[in-house]
Coordinates of C-alpha atoms and ligand atoms in Angstrom, one line a residue:
M85 CA -0.2 -0.1 0.1
S86 CA 1.5 3.2 -1.1
S87 CA 0.0 6.9 0.1
A88 CA 1.2 10.5 -0.1
R89 CA 3.1 12.1 2.5
H90 CA 1.3 14.8 4.1
D91 CA 3.9 17.4 3.2
G92 CA 4.2 16.1 -0.5
R93 CA 7.5 14.6 -0.1
Q94 CA 8.9 11.5 -2.1
P95 CA 9.1 8.2 0.2
D96 CA 12.8 8.8 -0.2
Q97 CA 13.0 12.6 0.0
L98 CA 15.0 14.1 2.9
R99 CA 13.3 17.7 4.2
P100 CA 15.1 20.8 3.4
I101 CA 18.4 20.7 5.1
S102 CA 20.4 23.6 6.0
F103 CA 24.0 24.5 8.0
I104 CA 24.0 28.0 9.2
P105 CA 27.8 28.2 10.6
H106 CA 29.3 30.5 13.3
V107 CA 25.6 31.0 15.0
A108 CA 27.8 30.9 18.7
P109 CA 30.8 32.5 18.4
H110 CA 32.7 31.6 21.5
A111 CA 32.7 28.0 20.8
A112 CA 35.6 26.6 18.6
G113 CA 32.8 25.4 16.1
S114 CA 29.1 26.0 15.7
V115 CA 26.4 25.4 13.4
L116 CA 22.7 25.9 13.4
V117 CA 21.5 22.6 11.6
S118 CA 17.8 22.1 10.2
F119 CA 16.0 19.0 8.9
G120 CA 12.9 20.8 7.6
N121 CA 11.3 22.3 11.1
T122 CA 13.9 20.5 13.3
R123 CA 16.5 23.1 14.5
V124 CA 19.5 22.2 16.4
I125 CA 22.1 24.3 17.4
C126 CA 25.6 22.1 17.3
A127 CA 28.6 23.9 19.1
A128 CA 32.1 22.4 19.9
T129 CA 34.3 23.5 22.7
I130 CA 37.8 22.7 23.7
D131 CA 38.9 21.9 26.9
E132 CA 42.8 21.7 27.3
D133 CA 42.4 18.4 29.8
V134 CA 41.2 15.0 29.7
P135 CA 38.7 13.2 32.1
R136 CA 40.0 12.2 35.5
W137 CA 39.5 8.3 34.6
M138 CA 42.0 8.8 31.5
K139 CA 44.2 10.1 33.6
M140 CA 44.1 7.4 36.1
Q141 CA 44.3 4.8 33.8
R142 CA 46.9 6.3 32.0
V143 CA 45.1 6.5 28.5
E144 CA 46.8 8.4 26.0
G145 CA 45.0 11.1 23.6
G146 CA 42.0 13.2 24.1
W147 CA 38.6 12.6 24.4
L148 CA 35.3 13.5 22.8
T149 CA 31.8 13.5 24.6
A150 CA 28.2 15.2 23.7
E151 CA 25.6 16.8 25.9
Y152 CA 21.9 17.2 24.3
S153 CA 19.0 18.8 25.3
M154 CA 15.7 20.3 24.1
L155 CA 15.2 24.0 25.1
P156 CA 12.3 24.7 26.9
Y157 CA 10.6 26.5 24.0
S158 CA 11.5 23.7 21.6
T159 CA 8.7 21.9 21.9
L160 CA 4.7 22.9 21.6
E161 CA 4.1 22.7 25.0
R162 CA 6.9 24.1 27.3
K163 CA 9.4 21.3 28.4
D164 CA 11.2 21.8 32.0
R165 CA 14.5 22.1 31.7
D166 CA 16.5 19.1 33.4
I167 CA 18.0 21.2 36.0
S168 CA 14.8 22.4 37.4
R169 CA 13.5 19.0 37.4
G170 CA 16.7 17.8 39.5
K171 CA 17.5 15.1 37.2
L172 CA 18.8 14.6 33.6
D173 CA 15.8 13.1 31.4
G174 CA 16.6 9.4 30.2
R175 CA 15.6 9.9 26.8
S176 CA 18.1 12.8 26.9
S177 CA 20.8 10.8 28.3
E178 CA 20.3 7.9 25.9
I179 CA 20.4 10.7 22.8
Q180 CA 23.8 12.2 24.2
R181 CA 25.4 9.2 24.3
L182 CA 24.4 8.1 20.8
I183 CA 25.7 11.3 19.7
G184 CA 29.1 10.7 21.4
R185 CA 29.5 7.2 20.2
A186 CA 28.8 8.5 16.5
L187 CA 31.3 11.0 16.8
R188 CA 34.0 9.2 18.3
A189 CA 33.6 6.4 15.5
V190 CA 35.0 8.6 13.3
T191 CA 37.3 10.5 15.3
D192 CA 41.1 9.1 15.8
L193 CA 41.4 10.3 19.5
S194 CA 45.1 9.7 19.7
K195 CA 45.5 12.6 17.3
L196 CA 43.8 15.0 19.5
G197 CA 46.1 15.5 22.0
S198 CA 45.5 15.7 25.8
R199 CA 42.2 17.5 25.3
T200 CA 38.4 16.9 25.7
I201 CA 35.9 17.8 22.9
W202 CA 32.5 18.9 23.9
I203 CA 30.0 18.8 21.3
D204 CA 26.6 20.2 22.7
C205 CA 23.3 20.0 21.0
D206 CA 20.6 22.4 22.1
V207 CA 17.1 21.8 20.3
L208 CA 16.0 25.0 19.2
Q209 CA 12.8 23.5 17.5
A210 CA 11.5 20.1 17.6
D211 CA 9.7 18.4 15.2
G212 CA 10.9 14.6 14.8
G213 CA 14.8 13.7 14.2
T214 CA 16.4 15.8 16.9
R215 CA 18.7 13.0 17.1
T216 CA 19.6 12.5 13.7
A217 CA 20.1 16.1 12.8
S218 CA 22.3 16.4 16.3
I219 CA 24.7 13.9 15.1
T220 CA 24.9 15.5 11.4
G221 CA 25.0 18.9 12.9
G222 CA 27.4 17.9 15.4
C223 CA 30.0 16.5 13.1
V224 CA 29.9 19.8 11.2
A225 CA 30.8 21.8 14.5
L226 CA 33.5 19.3 15.3
A227 CA 35.2 19.4 11.7
I228 CA 35.1 23.4 11.8
A229 CA 36.5 23.3 15.4
L230 CA 39.3 20.9 14.3
N231 CA 40.2 23.0 11.5
K232 CA 40.5 25.9 13.8
L233 CA 42.9 24.0 15.5
M234 CA 44.8 22.8 12.8
A235 CA 45.1 26.3 11.4
A236 CA 46.7 27.4 14.7
G237 CA 49.3 24.4 14.7
K238 CA 47.9 22.9 17.7
L239 CA 47.5 19.6 15.6
K240 CA 49.9 17.5 14.1
A241 CA 47.3 15.3 11.8
F242 CA 43.6 16.1 11.4
P243 CA 41.8 13.6 14.1
L244 CA 38.4 13.3 12.1
T245 CA 38.9 10.0 10.0
K246 CA 35.7 10.7 7.9
L247 CA 32.3 12.5 8.1
V248 CA 29.7 10.8 9.8
S249 CA 25.5 11.6 9.5
A250 CA 22.3 10.3 10.5
I251 CA 18.9 9.8 9.5
S252 CA 15.5 8.2 10.2
A253 CA 13.4 6.0 8.1
G254 CA 10.3 4.3 9.2
V255 CA 7.0 2.8 8.0
V256 CA 4.2 5.1 7.9
N257 CA 0.8 3.7 6.4
G258 CA 2.4 0.7 5.2
Q259 CA 5.2 2.6 3.2
P260 CA 9.0 2.6 4.1
V261 CA 9.6 6.6 4.2
L262 CA 12.8 8.7 4.8
D263 CA 13.5 11.7 7.5
L264 CA 10.2 11.5 9.2
D265 CA 8.8 14.6 11.2
Y266 CA 6.9 14.7 14.0
I267 CA 3.5 14.2 12.4
E268 CA 4.7 10.9 10.7
D269 CA 6.7 9.9 13.7
K270 CA 3.8 9.5 16.0
D271 CA 2.0 7.3 13.4
A272 CA 4.8 5.1 12.2
S273 CA 4.6 1.5 12.9
V274 CA 8.5 1.5 12.8
D275 CA 11.0 3.7 13.6
F276 CA 14.9 3.4 12.5
N277 CA 17.7 5.8 13.1
V278 CA 20.5 5.1 11.2
V279 CA 24.1 6.8 11.7
M280 CA 26.6 6.0 8.9
T281 CA 29.7 7.1 7.7
E282 CA 30.8 8.9 4.5
S283 CA 31.9 5.2 3.1
G284 CA 28.7 4.2 3.9
E285 CA 29.3 2.0 6.7
F286 CA 27.2 1.9 9.5
V287 CA 27.9 3.2 12.8
E288 CA 24.7 2.1 14.6
V289 CA 21.4 1.2 13.8
Q290 CA 18.2 1.9 16.2
G291 CA 15.4 0.6 15.1
S292 CA 12.0 -0.7 16.9
G293 CA 8.3 -1.3 15.8
E294 CA 5.8 0.7 17.7
E295 CA 3.2 -1.7 18.9
A296 CA 4.0 -3.6 15.5
V297 CA 6.5 -5.4 14.0
F298 CA 8.5 -5.1 10.7
T299 CA 9.8 -7.9 8.2
G300 CA 13.2 -8.1 6.6
A301 CA 12.4 -6.6 3.6
E302 CA 11.1 -3.7 5.2
M303 CA 14.0 -3.2 7.4
S304 CA 16.3 -3.4 4.0
A305 CA 13.9 -1.2 2.8
M306 CA 14.7 1.5 5.5
L307 CA 18.3 1.1 5.4
E308 CA 18.6 1.7 1.6
L309 CA 16.3 4.7 2.3
A310 CA 18.8 5.5 5.0
T311 CA 21.9 4.9 2.7
K312 CA 20.5 7.1 0.1
G313 CA 19.7 10.0 2.7
S314 CA 23.2 9.9 4.2
A315 CA 24.7 9.9 1.0
E316 CA 23.0 13.5 0.9
L317 CA 23.6 14.6 3.9
V318 CA 27.3 14.0 3.5
A319 CA 27.5 16.2 0.3
L320 CA 25.9 19.1 2.5
Q321 CA 28.0 18.8 5.5
K322 CA 31.0 19.1 2.9
K323 CA 29.7 22.3 1.7
A324 CA 28.9 23.8 4.9
I325 CA 32.4 22.9 6.2
L326 CA 34.2 24.5 3.3
E327 CA 31.9 27.4 3.8
A328 CA 32.4 27.8 7.2
D329 CA 36.0 28.6 6.4
K330 CA 35.4 31.5 4.5
P331 CA 35.5 34.5 6.3
S332 CA 32.3 36.1 4.8
G333 CA 30.0 34.1 7.2
D334 CA 27.7 36.3 8.7
A335 CA 25.7 34.5 10.6
L336 CA 23.0 36.7 11.8
A337 CA 22.1 37.4 8.2
S338 CA 22.0 33.8 7.6
L339 CA 19.9 33.2 10.2
A340 CA 17.5 35.8 9.4
A341 CA 17.5 34.4 6.0
A342 CA 16.7 30.8 7.0
F343 CA 13.8 32.0 9.1
G344 CA 12.5 33.8 6.4
R345 CA 12.8 37.4 7.9
Ligands
UDP1730 N1 9.0 15.1 21.4 C1 8.2 16.3 22.3 N2 8.9 16.4 23.6 C2 9.5 15.1 24.0 C3 10.1 14.0 23.3 C4 9.7 14.5 22.0 O1 7.5 17.0 21.4 O2 10.0 15.4 25.2 C5 9.0 15.5 20.0 C6 9.9 16.0 19.2 O3 9.2 16.8 18.2 C7 10.4 15.1 18.8 C8 9.7 13.8 18.5 O4 8.9 14.1 19.5 O5 11.5 15.4 17.6 C9 10.2 12.5 18.3 O6 11.2 12.2 19.7 P1 11.9 10.9 19.6 O7 12.1 10.5 21.0 O8 11.4 9.8 18.6 O9 13.4 11.5 19.3 P2 13.6 12.4 17.9 O10 13.1 11.9 16.7 O11 13.7 13.7 18.1 O12 15.2 12.0 17.5

């Protein structure tokens, strides 16, 4: 059975994707990534130190970790900040660990030197796929930060081995589709989040039936959709990283244009 998507997209079509670099000038690298109406601020900060456990265990090299949070006004109903509730939400914790694993899979930590890179992903607007946008934008922020370290002569070799991105695929109304927004996500019988490198390797696949089961054929269809989406994302990431290096970037003007103002 096949039916049209509510926003008119083809089953294998991504939402409009954009990257606006340098939105947080104090970070070593930052980008506002949009997957349609899902918008996430991703920022990389460099700490010239490593976690205590690395020193205790005499582990060489550096570390990379991530934090994820939804801003209170990112959802239709205000979402309390974790700090106000006194504990980190289980979902946020799962997502930030996923972001960290995804980025560490493509980072040669031994080339980082004795430093920690923090990737902060703060959701400005949530409309499905905030974790996939966070990984994809987090990788761009990381590349911008590492380029800056290289230019400052602080690194001998570039630690990022390849780009990583993530995209969702799911079964909605019996049809496998790519990059679900919230309307599709809440109706999906199956939801997959697929993290892939620019070489087409899988880093992580999170997939589950929601009060439903799925067949091997459906799973293959979703992985095929994700592979196509990931290749498109990588091309856009490369362009964004290259453009971020150019001094022209007026982040405020780009933001205004992105928000149609
Ligand atoms: N969502 C929300 N409030 C929450 C959690 C999720 O409004 O506390 C919405 C939001 O639009 C999010 C979507 O539900 O993007 C899907 O959430 P999910 O946990 O599947 O993660 P995501 O798709 O954002 O990675």
